[in-house]
Coordinates of C-alpha atoms in Angstrom, one line a residue:
X1 CA 59.5 -56.3 -1.1
X2 CA 57.4 -59.6 -1.5
X3 CA 58.0 -62.8 0.1
X4 CA 57.7 -66.0 -1.9
X5 CA 55.6 -68.8 -0.2
X6 CA 57.3 -72.0 0.4
X7 CA 56.2 -75.0 -1.6
X8 CA 54.3 -77.8 -0.2
X9 CA 56.7 -80.9 -0.4
X10 CA 53.9 -83.0 -1.3
X11 CA 52.2 -81.1 -4.0
X12 CA 54.5 -78.3 -4.9
X13 CA 51.8 -75.7 -4.1
X14 CA 52.1 -72.9 -1.5
X15 CA 51.3 -74.0 1.9
X16 CA 50.5 -70.8 3.8
X17 CA 47.1 -72.1 4.8
X18 CA 48.4 -75.5 6.0
X19 CA 50.8 -73.8 8.3
X20 CA 47.9 -72.7 10.5
X21 CA 46.2 -75.9 11.3
X22 CA 47.3 -78.4 13.9
X23 CA 48.3 -81.8 13.0
X24 CA 45.6 -84.5 13.0
X25 CA 46.4 -87.2 15.5
X26 CA 43.1 -88.9 15.4
X27 CA 40.7 -89.3 12.5
X28 CA 38.0 -91.7 14.0
X29 CA 34.6 -90.6 15.8
X30 CA 34.9 -89.1 19.1
X31 CA 34.6 -91.3 22.1
X32 CA 31.1 -92.2 23.5
X33 CA 30.0 -89.7 26.3
X34 CA 30.6 -91.5 29.4
X35 CA 27.3 -92.3 31.2
X36 CA 28.1 -90.8 34.5
X37 CA 28.3 -87.2 33.2
X38 CA 25.4 -84.9 33.7
X39 CA 23.9 -82.7 31.1
X40 CA 26.5 -80.0 31.4
X41 CA 29.4 -82.4 31.3
X42 CA 27.9 -84.3 28.4
X43 CA 27.7 -80.9 26.4
X44 CA 31.3 -80.1 27.3
X45 CA 32.5 -83.6 26.4
X46 CA 30.9 -83.2 22.8
X47 CA 31.9 -79.7 22.4
X48 CA 35.7 -80.4 23.3
X49 CA 35.9 -83.4 20.9
X50 CA 34.1 -81.4 18.2
X51 CA 36.3 -78.3 18.7
X52 CA 39.4 -80.5 18.7
X53 CA 39.0 -81.5 15.1
X54 CA 41.2 -84.6 15.4
X55 CA 43.8 -83.0 17.5
X56 CA 43.0 -85.1 20.5
X57 CA 43.6 -88.6 20.8
X58 CA 41.1 -91.1 22.8
X59 CA 44.0 -93.1 24.0
X60 CA 46.2 -90.2 25.5
X61 CA 43.7 -87.3 26.0
X62 CA 40.5 -88.9 27.2
X63 CA 41.1 -88.8 31.0
X64 CA 41.9 -84.9 30.7
X65 CA 38.8 -84.2 28.8
X66 CA 37.0 -86.5 31.2
X67 CA 38.3 -84.4 34.1
X68 CA 37.4 -81.1 32.4
X69 CA 33.7 -82.4 31.7
X70 CA 33.3 -83.7 35.2
X71 CA 34.5 -80.2 36.6
X72 CA 31.9 -78.6 34.6
X73 CA 29.3 -80.7 36.2
X74 CA 30.7 -79.9 39.5
X75 CA 30.5 -76.1 38.8
X76 CA 27.0 -76.4 37.5
X77 CA 25.8 -78.4 40.6
X78 CA 27.4 -75.8 42.8
X79 CA 26.0 -72.7 41.2
X80 CA 22.7 -74.4 41.1
X81 CA 22.8 -74.7 44.8
X82 CA 23.9 -71.1 45.2
X83 CA 21.0 -70.0 43.1
X84 CA 18.5 -72.0 45.2
X85 CA 20.0 -70.7 48.5
X86 CA 20.9 -67.3 47.5
X87 CA 24.4 -65.5 47.3
X88 CA 24.3 -64.7 51.0
X89 CA 23.8 -66.8 53.8
X90 CA 24.0 -66.4 57.7
X91 CA 27.4 -66.8 59.4
X92 CA 27.9 -68.5 63.0
X93 CA 27.2 -65.2 64.7
X94 CA 24.2 -64.4 62.6
X95 CA 26.3 -62.1 60.4
X96 CA 25.8 -62.0 56.5
X97 CA 28.3 -64.1 54.6
X98 CA 28.9 -65.2 51.1
X99 CA 27.4 -68.8 50.3
X100 CA 30.0 -71.3 51.4
X101 CA 29.7 -73.1 47.9
X102 CA 31.2 -70.1 46.3
X103 CA 34.6 -71.0 47.5
X104 CA 34.2 -74.4 45.8
X105 CA 33.1 -72.7 42.7
X106 CA 36.3 -70.5 42.7
X107 CA 38.7 -73.4 43.2
X108 CA 36.7 -75.3 40.3
X109 CA 37.0 -72.6 38.1
X110 CA 40.8 -72.3 38.8
X111 CA 41.2 -76.2 37.8
X112 CA 39.0 -75.5 34.6
X113 CA 41.3 -72.6 33.6
X114 CA 44.3 -74.9 34.1
X115 CA 42.8 -77.6 31.9
X116 CA 41.8 -75.0 29.2
X117 CA 45.5 -73.9 29.0
X118 CA 46.5 -77.4 28.6
X119 CA 44.0 -78.4 25.8
X120 CA 44.3 -75.2 23.9
X121 CA 41.0 -73.3 24.9
X122 CA 42.7 -70.0 25.4
X123 CA 43.9 -67.6 22.7
X124 CA 47.4 -67.8 24.2
X125 CA 47.3 -71.5 24.5
X126 CA 46.1 -72.0 20.8
X127 CA 48.9 -69.8 19.5
X128 CA 51.6 -71.7 21.5
X129 CA 50.1 -75.0 20.5
X130 CA 50.0 -73.7 16.8
X131 CA 53.7 -72.9 17.1
X132 CA 54.4 -76.4 18.3
X133 CA 52.3 -77.8 15.5
X134 CA 54.2 -75.8 12.9
X135 CA 57.5 -77.1 14.2
X136 CA 56.0 -80.7 14.1
X137 CA 55.1 -80.2 10.6
X138 CA 58.5 -78.8 9.8
X139 CA 60.1 -81.9 11.2
X140 CA 57.9 -84.4 9.7
X141 CA 58.4 -82.8 6.2
X142 CA 61.9 -84.4 5.9
X143 CA 65.3 -84.0 6.7
X144 CA 65.8 -82.2 3.3
X145 CA 64.2 -79.1 4.9
X146 CA 66.8 -78.5 7.6

């Protein structure tokens, strides 16, 4: 048994491909990279805005993307310190212990994972956001579709 595709209300064409994309909330250029970001954060800033393909708004999403980029800078600096010092250091009684910065790497990565979920950078989050986007398109298509 075959299923008929629903027609696009604007063109009358089947729109199964359109159902997969998130709504565009911003069509302008990505905001300028904040000057205080270091190389890792700058790269992340550009990658997030590029990957968003218009799904992020500079007015409402700028701060969370900035925080995400700053956290990547923090993580890179901490890992650089661990690389310079070695994974192990000496405890107060002379015993070998893990580098103290690794605790901060772990907490930074926890914060990064939380933001990645919010901005759709995990497969589950993208799926959930896609479902929300499909519902938004359904509502925006007009009351005649209810």
